[in-house]
Short mmCIF file of C-alpha atoms in Angstrom, two decimals:
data_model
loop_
_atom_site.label_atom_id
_atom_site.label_comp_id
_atom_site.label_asym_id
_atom_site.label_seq_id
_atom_site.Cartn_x
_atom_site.Cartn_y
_atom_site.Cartn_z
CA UNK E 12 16.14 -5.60 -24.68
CA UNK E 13 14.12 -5.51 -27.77
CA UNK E 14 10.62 -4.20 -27.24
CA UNK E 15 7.57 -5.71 -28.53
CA UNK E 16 6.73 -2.20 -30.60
CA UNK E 17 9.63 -1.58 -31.55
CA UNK E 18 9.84 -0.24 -35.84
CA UNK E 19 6.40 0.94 -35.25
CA UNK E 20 6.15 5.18 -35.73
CA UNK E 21 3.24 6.63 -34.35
CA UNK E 22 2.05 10.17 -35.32
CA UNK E 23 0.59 11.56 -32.31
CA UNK E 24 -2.07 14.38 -33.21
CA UNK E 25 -3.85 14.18 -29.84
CA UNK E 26 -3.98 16.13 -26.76
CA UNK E 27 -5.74 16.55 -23.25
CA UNK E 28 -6.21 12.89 -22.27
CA UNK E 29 -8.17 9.99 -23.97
CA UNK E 30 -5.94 10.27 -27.01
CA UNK E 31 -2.04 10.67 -25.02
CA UNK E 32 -3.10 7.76 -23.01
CA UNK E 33 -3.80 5.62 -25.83
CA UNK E 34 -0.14 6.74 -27.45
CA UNK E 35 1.36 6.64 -23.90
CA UNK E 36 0.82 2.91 -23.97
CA UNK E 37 2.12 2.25 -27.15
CA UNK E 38 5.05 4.48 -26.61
CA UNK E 39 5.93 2.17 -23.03
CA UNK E 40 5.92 -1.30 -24.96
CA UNK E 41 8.40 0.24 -27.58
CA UNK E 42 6.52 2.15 -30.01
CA UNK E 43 8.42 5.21 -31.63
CA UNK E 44 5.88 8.14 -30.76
CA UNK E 45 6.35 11.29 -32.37
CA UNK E 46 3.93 13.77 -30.33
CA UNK E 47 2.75 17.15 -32.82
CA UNK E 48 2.87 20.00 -31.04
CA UNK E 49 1.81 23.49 -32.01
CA UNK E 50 4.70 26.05 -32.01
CA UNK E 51 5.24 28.00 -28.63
CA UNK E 52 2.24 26.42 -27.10
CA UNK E 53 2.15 22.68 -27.18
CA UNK E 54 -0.69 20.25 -25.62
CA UNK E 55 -3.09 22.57 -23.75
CA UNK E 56 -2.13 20.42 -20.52
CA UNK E 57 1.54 21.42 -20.37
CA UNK E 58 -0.14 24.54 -18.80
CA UNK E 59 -3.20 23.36 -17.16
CA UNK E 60 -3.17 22.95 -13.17
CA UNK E 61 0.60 24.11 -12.72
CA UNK E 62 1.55 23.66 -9.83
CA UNK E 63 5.55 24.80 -10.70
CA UNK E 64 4.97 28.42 -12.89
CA UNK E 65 6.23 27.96 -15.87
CA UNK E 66 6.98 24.32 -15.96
CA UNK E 67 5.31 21.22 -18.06
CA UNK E 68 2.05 20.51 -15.52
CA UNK E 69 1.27 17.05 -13.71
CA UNK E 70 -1.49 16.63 -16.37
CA UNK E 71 1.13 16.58 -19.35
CA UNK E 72 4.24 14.91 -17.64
CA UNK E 73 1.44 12.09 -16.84
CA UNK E 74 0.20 11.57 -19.89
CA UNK E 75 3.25 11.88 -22.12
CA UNK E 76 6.07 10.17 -20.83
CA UNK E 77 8.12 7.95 -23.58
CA UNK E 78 7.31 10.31 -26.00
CA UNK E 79 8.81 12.55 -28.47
CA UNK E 80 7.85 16.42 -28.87
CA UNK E 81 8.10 18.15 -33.01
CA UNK E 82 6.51 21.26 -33.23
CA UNK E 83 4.41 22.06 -36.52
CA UNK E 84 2.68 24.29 -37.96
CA UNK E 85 0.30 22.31 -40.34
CA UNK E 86 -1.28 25.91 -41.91
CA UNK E 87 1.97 26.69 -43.81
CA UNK E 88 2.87 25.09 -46.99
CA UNK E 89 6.14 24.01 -45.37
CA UNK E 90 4.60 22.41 -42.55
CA UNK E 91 2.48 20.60 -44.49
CA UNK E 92 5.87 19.19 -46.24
CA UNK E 93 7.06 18.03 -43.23
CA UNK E 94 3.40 16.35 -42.54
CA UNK E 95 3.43 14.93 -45.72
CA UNK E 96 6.75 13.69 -45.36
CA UNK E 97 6.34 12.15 -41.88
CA UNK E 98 2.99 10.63 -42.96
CA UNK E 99 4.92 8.52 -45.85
CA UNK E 100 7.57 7.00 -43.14
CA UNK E 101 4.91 6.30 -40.31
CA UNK E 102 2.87 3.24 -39.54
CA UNK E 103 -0.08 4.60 -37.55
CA UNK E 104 -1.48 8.58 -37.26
CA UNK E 105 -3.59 8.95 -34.03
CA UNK E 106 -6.41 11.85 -33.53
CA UNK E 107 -8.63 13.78 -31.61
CA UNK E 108 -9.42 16.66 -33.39
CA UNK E 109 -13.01 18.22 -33.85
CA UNK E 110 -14.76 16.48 -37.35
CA UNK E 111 -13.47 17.22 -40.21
CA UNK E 112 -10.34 18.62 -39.01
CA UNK E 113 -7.56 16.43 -40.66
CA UNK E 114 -9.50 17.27 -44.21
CA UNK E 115 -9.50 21.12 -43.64
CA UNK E 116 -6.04 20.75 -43.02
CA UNK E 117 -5.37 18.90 -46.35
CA UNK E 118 -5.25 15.53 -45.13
CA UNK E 119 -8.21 13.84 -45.95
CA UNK E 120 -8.26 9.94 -45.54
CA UNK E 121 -7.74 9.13 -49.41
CA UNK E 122 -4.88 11.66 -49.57
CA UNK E 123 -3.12 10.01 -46.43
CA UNK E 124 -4.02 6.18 -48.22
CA UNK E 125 -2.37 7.76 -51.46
CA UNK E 126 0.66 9.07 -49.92
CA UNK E 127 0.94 5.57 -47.29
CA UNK E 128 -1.39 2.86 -48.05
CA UNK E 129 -0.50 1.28 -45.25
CA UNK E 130 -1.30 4.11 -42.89
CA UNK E 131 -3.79 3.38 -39.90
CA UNK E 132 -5.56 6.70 -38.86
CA UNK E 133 -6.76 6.12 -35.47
CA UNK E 134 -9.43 8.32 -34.14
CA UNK E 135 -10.74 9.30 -30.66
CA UNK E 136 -14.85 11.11 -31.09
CA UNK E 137 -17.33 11.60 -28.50
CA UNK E 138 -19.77 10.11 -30.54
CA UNK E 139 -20.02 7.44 -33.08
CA UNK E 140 -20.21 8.97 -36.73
CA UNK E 141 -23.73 9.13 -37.53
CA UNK E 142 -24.84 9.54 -33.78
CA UNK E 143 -27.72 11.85 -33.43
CA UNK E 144 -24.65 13.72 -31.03
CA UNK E 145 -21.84 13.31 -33.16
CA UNK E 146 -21.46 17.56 -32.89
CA UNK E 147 -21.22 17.73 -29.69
CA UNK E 148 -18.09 18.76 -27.41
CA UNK E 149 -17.23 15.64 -24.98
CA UNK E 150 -15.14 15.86 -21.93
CA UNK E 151 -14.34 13.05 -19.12
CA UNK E 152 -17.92 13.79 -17.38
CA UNK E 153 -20.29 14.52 -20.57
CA UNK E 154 -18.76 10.71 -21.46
CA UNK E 155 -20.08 9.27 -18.28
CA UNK E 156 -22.94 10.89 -18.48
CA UNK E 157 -24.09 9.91 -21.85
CA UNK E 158 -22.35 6.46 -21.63
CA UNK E 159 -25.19 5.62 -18.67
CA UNK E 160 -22.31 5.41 -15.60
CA UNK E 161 -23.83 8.79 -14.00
CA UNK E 162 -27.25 7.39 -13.99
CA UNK E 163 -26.38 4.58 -12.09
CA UNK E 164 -23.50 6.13 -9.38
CA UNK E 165 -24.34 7.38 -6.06
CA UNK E 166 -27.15 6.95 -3.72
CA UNK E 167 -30.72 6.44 -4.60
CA UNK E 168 -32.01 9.62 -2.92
CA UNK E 169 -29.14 11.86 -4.40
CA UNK E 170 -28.41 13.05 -7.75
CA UNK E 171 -26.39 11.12 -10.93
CA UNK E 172 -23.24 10.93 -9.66
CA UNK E 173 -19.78 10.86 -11.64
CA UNK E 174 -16.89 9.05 -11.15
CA UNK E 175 -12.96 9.79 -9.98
CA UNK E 176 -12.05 7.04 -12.63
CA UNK E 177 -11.28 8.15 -15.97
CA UNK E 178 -14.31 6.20 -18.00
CA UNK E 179 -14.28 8.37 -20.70
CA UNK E 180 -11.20 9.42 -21.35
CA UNK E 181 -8.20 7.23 -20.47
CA UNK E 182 -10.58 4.14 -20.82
CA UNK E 183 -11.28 5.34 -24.51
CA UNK E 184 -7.69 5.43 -24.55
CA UNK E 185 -7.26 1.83 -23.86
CA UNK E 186 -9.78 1.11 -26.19
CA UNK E 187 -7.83 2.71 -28.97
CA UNK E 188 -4.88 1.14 -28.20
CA UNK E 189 -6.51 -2.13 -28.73
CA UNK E 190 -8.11 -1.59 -31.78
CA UNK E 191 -4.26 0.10 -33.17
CA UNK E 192 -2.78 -3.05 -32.13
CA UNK E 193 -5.83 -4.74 -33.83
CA UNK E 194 -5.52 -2.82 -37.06
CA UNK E 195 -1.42 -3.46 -37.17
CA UNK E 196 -2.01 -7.20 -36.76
CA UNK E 197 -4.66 -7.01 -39.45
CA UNK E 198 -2.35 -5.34 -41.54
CA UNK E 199 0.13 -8.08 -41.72
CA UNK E 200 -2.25 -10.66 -42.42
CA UNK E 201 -3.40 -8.58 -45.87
CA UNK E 202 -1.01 -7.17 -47.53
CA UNK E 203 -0.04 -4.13 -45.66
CA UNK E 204 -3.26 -2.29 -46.09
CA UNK E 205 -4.13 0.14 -43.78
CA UNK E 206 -7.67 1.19 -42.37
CA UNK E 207 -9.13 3.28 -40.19
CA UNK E 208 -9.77 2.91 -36.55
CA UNK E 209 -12.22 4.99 -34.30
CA UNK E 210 -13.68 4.67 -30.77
CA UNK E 211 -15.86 7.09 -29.02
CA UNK E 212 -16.13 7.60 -25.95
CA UNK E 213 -19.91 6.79 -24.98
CA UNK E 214 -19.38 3.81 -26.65
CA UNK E 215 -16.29 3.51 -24.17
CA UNK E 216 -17.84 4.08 -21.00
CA UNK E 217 -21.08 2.00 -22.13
CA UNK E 218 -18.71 -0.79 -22.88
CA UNK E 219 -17.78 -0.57 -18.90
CA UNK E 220 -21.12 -0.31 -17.82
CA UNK E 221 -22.50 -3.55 -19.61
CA UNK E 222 -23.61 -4.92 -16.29
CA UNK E 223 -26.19 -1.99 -16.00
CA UNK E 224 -27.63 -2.94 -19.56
CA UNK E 225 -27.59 -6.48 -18.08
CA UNK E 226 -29.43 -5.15 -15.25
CA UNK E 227 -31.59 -3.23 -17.39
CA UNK E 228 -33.13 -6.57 -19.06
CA UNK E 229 -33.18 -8.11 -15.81
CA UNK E 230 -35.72 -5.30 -14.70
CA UNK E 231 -37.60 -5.00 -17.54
CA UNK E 232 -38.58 -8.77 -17.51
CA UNK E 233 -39.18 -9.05 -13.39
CA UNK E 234 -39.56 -6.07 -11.93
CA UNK E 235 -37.32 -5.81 -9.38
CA UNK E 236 -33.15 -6.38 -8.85
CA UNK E 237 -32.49 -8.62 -6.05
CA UNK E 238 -28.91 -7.43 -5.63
CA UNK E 239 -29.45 -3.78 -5.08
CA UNK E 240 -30.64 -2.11 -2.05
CA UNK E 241 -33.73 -0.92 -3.05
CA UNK E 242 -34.83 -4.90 -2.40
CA UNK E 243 -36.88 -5.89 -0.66
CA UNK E 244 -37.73 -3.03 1.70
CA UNK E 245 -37.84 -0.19 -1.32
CA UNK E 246 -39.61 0.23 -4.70
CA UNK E 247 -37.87 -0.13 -8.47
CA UNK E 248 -38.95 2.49 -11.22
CA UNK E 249 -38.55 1.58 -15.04
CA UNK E 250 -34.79 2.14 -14.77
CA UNK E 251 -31.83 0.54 -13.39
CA UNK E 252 -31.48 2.25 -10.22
CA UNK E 253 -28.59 4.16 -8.29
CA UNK E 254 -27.21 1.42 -5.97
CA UNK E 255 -24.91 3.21 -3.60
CA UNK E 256 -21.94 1.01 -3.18
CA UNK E 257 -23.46 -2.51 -3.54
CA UNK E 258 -21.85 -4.99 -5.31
CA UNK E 259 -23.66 -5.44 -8.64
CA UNK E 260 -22.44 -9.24 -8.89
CA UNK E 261 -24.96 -10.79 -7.31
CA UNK E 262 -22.75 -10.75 -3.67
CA UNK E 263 -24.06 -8.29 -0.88
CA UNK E 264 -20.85 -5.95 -0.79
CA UNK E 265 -20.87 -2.48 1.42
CA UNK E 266 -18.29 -0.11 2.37
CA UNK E 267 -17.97 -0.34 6.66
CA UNK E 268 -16.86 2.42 8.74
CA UNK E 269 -13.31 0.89 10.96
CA UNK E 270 -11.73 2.59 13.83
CA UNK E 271 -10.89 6.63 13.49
CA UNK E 272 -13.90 7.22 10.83
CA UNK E 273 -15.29 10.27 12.81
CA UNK E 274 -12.03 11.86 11.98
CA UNK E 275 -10.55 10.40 9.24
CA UNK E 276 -13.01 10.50 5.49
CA UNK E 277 -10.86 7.18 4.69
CA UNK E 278 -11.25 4.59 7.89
CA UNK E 279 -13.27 2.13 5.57
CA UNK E 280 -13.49 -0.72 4.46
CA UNK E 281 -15.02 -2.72 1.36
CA UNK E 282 -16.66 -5.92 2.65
CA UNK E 283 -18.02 -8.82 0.08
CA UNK E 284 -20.61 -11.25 1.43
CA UNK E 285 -20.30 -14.23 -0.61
CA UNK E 286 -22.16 -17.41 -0.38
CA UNK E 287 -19.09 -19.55 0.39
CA UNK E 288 -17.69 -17.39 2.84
CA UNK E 289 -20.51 -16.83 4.50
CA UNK E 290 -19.06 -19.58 7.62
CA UNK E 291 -15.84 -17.73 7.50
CA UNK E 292 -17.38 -14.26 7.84
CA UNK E 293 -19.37 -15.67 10.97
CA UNK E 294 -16.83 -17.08 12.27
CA UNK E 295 -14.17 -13.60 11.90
CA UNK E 296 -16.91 -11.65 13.38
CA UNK E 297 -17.64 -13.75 16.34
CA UNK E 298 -20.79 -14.80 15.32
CA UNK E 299 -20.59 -18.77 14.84
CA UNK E 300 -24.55 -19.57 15.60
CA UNK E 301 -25.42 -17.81 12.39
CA UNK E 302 -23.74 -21.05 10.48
CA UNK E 303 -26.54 -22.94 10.79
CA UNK E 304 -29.42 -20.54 11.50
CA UNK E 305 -32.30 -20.75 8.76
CA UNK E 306 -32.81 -17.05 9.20
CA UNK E 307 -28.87 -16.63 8.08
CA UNK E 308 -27.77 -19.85 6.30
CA UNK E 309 -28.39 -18.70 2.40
CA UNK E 310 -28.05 -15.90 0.33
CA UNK E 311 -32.09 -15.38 0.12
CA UNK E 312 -32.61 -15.52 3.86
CA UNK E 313 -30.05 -12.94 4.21
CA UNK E 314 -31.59 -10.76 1.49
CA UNK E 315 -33.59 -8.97 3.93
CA UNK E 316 -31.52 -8.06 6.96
CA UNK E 317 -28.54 -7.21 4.80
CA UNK E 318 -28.06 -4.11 6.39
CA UNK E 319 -28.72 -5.37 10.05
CA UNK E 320 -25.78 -8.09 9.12
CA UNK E 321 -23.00 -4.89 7.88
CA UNK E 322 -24.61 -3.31 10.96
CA UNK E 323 -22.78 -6.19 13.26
CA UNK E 324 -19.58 -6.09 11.06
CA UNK E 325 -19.06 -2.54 11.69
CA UNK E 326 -19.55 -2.79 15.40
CA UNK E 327 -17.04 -5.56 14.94
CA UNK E 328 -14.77 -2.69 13.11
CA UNK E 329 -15.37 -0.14 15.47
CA UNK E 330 -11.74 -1.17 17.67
CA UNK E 331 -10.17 -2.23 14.92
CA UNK E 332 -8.37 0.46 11.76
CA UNK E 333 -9.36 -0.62 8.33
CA UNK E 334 -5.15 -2.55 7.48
CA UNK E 335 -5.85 -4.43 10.93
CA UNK E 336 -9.52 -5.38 10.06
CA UNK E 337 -8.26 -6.56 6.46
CA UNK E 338 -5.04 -8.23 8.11
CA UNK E 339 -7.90 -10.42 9.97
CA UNK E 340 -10.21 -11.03 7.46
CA UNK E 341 -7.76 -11.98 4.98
CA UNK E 342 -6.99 -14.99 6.99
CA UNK E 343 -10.82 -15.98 6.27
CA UNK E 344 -10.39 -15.74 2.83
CA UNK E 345 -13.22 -12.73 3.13
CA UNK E 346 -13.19 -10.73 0.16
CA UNK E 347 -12.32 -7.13 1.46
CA UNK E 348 -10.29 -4.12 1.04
CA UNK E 349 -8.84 -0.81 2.66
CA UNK E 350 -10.49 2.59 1.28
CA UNK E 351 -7.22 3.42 -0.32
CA UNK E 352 -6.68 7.33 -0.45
CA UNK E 353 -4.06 8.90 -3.25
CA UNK E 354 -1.47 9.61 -0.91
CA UNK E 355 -1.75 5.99 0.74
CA UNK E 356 -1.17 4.80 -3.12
CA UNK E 357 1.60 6.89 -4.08
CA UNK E 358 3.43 5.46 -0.86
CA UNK E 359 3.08 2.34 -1.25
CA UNK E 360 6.14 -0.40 -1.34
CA UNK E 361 4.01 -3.03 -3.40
CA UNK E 362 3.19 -0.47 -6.40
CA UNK E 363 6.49 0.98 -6.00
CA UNK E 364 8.17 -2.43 -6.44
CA UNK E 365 5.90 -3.97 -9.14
CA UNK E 366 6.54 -0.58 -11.48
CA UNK E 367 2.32 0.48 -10.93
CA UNK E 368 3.90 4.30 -9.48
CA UNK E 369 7.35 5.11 -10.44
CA UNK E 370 9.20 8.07 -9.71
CA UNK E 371 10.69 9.80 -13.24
CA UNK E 372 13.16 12.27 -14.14
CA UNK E 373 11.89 15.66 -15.40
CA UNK E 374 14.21 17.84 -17.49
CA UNK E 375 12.64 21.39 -15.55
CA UNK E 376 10.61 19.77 -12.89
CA UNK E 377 12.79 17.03 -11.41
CA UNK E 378 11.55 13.91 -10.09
CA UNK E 379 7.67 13.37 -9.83
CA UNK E 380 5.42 10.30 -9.33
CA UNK E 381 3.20 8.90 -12.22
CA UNK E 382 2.02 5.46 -13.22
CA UNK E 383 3.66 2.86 -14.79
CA UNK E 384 2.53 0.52 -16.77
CA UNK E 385 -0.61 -1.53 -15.60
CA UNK E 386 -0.05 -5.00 -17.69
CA UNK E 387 2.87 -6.95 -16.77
CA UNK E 388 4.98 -8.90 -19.08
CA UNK E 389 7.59 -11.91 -18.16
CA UNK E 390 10.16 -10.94 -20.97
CA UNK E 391 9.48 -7.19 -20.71
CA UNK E 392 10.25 -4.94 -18.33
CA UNK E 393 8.53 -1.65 -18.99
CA UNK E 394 11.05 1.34 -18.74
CA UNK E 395 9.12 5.04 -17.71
CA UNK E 396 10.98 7.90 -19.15
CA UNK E 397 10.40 11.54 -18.48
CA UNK E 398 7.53 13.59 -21.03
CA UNK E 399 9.62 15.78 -23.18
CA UNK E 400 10.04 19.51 -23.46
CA UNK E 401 7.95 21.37 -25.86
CA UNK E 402 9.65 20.54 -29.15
CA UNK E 403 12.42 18.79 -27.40
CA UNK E 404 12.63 16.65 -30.63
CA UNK E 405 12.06 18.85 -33.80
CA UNK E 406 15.67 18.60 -35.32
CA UNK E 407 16.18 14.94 -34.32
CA UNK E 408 13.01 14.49 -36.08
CA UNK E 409 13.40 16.34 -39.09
CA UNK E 410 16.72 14.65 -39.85
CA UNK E 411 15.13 11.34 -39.56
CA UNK E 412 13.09 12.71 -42.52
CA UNK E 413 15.61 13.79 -44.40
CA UNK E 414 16.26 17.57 -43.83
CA UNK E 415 19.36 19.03 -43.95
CA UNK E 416 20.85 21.42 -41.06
CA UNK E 417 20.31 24.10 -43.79
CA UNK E 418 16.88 23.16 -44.58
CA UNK E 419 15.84 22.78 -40.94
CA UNK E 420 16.83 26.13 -40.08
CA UNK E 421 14.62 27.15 -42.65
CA UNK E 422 11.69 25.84 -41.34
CA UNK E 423 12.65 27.54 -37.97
CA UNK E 424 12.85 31.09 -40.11
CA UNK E 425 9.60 30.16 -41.73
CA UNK E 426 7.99 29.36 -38.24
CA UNK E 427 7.05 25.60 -39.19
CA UNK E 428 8.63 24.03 -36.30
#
C-alpha cells in the first residue's frame, strides 16, 4: 500500500518530546524519517526512566517508532559533508535546538536555501522569536504554565495546577506537523520554494486554552462566569478562575464518586448536565417529579443547587461501579464517562482493535505497548514499527547518499558516524 508521505525525507534534528512527536507522525503516514543522533549517546531519552538497564527507555521507543537512527557528528568537517549532503536530497529539516544553534553549526537558513531551495526548516521554541522570553529553557510544565493552562487547573482554594496531558510538548508537536504538511502543500503550489516553519510552545498550549481567553472577555465585560462554580454562592476576582472539574461549555459537568471509591482513587465518573437531557437524567436517577418542577425545569433554575443535584446522582452511584453506572446512563443518552486509569487503557479491546495502543516489536526490549496512530484513515491503515537502535541506520543511510563502503568506513575511523 502506498502511503500518503511517501518520497518525502525528513531530517530529524530533535529530541526529548515536542519535536519526535511531530516527526513520529509524519514517519506513521509514510514519511522517510532520518532521526540524527549524536555518536555513542543518541536522544537523551534512550536513557531516561529505564526501566530495562541498558536498553532504549519507554520515553524513546514511544516517541520514535517508524524512524530511522544515523549518527553524526556535525563538529567535524566530515560530518558536516554528510549534513551537507543529506540536506541537498531532503525535503523538510525539523529542530529543537537552543537559538542560534543550526548557525553555530554552519547551517544558517540562507546556507541551507543555497544548498536546497526547496528545503522547509521546521522549528520547535518555547517562545515566539521576539518574545520578551524567547531565552528561556521550556519544558512540558514551564509551557503550561506560561501558556495560561496552570492558572486555570485545579480547585479554587488550591494552587495552579498542571496537567497529565502533554500541552506543551506533544501538542506543539501536532502543531508542527500541521504547519510541515502546510509548508509542503505550499510548496507545490509555488514553485518548489521552501520556507520556514516554527511553533512555540506557549503559543501551543494557549491555542488549547482559547476557551479561558473566551472566558476572560466574558469576565471582564460582566463580572461573573455563570458556568463555573464560584456562581452564584462564591465571588470572581479580575481573572478567569480555577474551576475544578466543571465543564467550561456552558453544561454543569462534575466528576461523581460510584461504588468502591473509598478504596479505589478511580471509582468515578464524569457526568454532563445538559439542557436536553435534563428529562432523561431525571428519569435514570429516579427522580421523574423534577421534569416539570420550576425549581428544576431550566438550566438557570438549576444554577444554584448544582451541587445539591450531583449530590443525588452520587447517592444514586453509591451501589452501582462507575462501567455499570455508564452502562445505564448510556441508555439515556446522558453524556458520561468512566475515570479511565492507564492500566484500564492499555487493556482495553476497543483501543487494541482500532490500532489507538498497539503492542510493537523491540530489537533489545521485546514487545512493549505504545500508541498508535490517533487519526484514522479509510484507505490507510497505519503500520507501528519498532524505534530503532542507536545508529541502527548509518550505513544504509550513507549509501543512499552516495558513499562508498570505503568511504563509510572512513567516517567510522574519523568518528563522524
Amino acid at each position: 500500500m502506498t502511503k500518503p508521505l511517501e518520497g518525502i525525507k525528513i531530517i530529524d534534528f530533535t529530541h526529548v518530546q515536542a519535536g519526535p512527536a511531530c516527526t513520529q507522525l509524519l514517519a506513521w503516514y509514510g514519511a522517510d524519517v532520518i532521526k540524527v543522533e549524536r555518536p555513542g549517546a543518541g536522544d537523551v531519552t534512550r536513557s531516561q526512566l529505564r526501566d530495562i538497564p541498558g536498553v532504549d527507555a519507554l520515553y524513546f521507543t514511544m516517541l520514535n517508532s517508524n524512524k530511522k537512527s544515523l549518527t553524526l557528528d556535525t563538529k567535524t568537517p566530515e560530518g558536516k559533508e554528510v549534513l551537507t549532503r543529506l540536506i541537498k536530497q531532503s525535503d523538510v529539516l525539523v529542530e529543537n535546538f537552543g537559538p542560534g544553534a543550526l548557525d553555530r553549526m554552519g547551517f544558517t537558513w540562507e546556507h541551507i536555501r543555497e544548498l536546497n531551495p526547496g528545503m522547509i526548516v521546521a522549528s520547535v521554541k518555547g517562545f515566539s522569536d521576539g518574545h520578551h522570553y524567547e531565552d528561556l529553557k521550556v519544558y512540558e510544565n514551564v509551557a503550561q504554565c506560561a501558556g495560561g493552562a496552570a492558572s486555570t487547573t485545579g480547585f479554587d482554594d488550591g494552587p495552579p495546577t498542571v496537567s497529565a496531558a502533554a500541552l506543551g510538548d506533544s501538542n506543539t508537536g501536532m502543531h508542527l506537523a500541521i504547519g510541515i504538511l502546510t509548508a509542503l502543500h505550499a510548496r507545490n503550489r509555488n514553485g518548489g520554494k521552501g520556507q520556514k516553519v516554527a511553533v512555540s510552545m506557549q503559543d501551543s498550549v494557549l491555542n488549547l486554552c482559547r476557551v479561558k481567553l473566551r472566558d476572560q472577555q466574558r469576565l471582564d465585560r460582566i463580572g461573573y462566569l455563570e458556568e463555573y462554580p464560584q456562581y452564584p454562592h462564591g465571588s470572581f476576582t479580575d481573572v478567569v478562575p480555577r474551576g475544578g472539574n466543571a465543564g467550561g461549555g456552558g453544561q454543569p459537568g462534575w466528576v461523581l464518586k460510584c461504588k468502591g471509591w473509598e478504596t479505589d482513587k478511580n471509582a468515578y465518573i464524569y457526568f454532563t448536565i445538559q439542557g436536553h437531557a435534563w428529562a432523561p437524567i431525571c428519569k435514570a436517577i429516579g427522580k421523574p417529579e423534577w421534569i416539570e418542577d420550576p425549581a428544576y425545569m431550566t438550566a438557570s433554575a438549576r444554577q444554584d443547587k448544582i451541587f445539591d443535584i450531583f449530590g443525588t446522582i452520587e447517592a444514586w452511584l453509591a451501589d452501582k461501579t462507575k462501567f455499570e453506572a455508564v452502562n445505564i446512563l448510556r441508555k439515556f443518552d446522558i453524556p458520561c464517562a468512566p475515570v479511565m486509569t492507564m492500566k484500564e487503557l492499555a487493556n482495553d479491546p476497543s483501543l487494541r482493535e482500532s490500532g489507538t495502543i498497539t503492542e510493537v516489536d523491540h530489537k533489545e526490549r521485546g514487545k512493549y505497548l505504545t500508541v498508535g496512530s490517533p487519526i484514522k484513515f479509510s484507505d490507510l491503515k497505519v503500520e507501528i514499527t519498532g524505534s530503532p537502535l542507536l545508529g541502527e541506520h548509518t550505513n544504509e543511510v550513507l549509501e543512499t547518499l552516495g558513499y562508498s563502503s570505503k568511504e563509510i568506513a572512513a567516517l567510522h575511523a574519523a568518528s563522524a558516524v
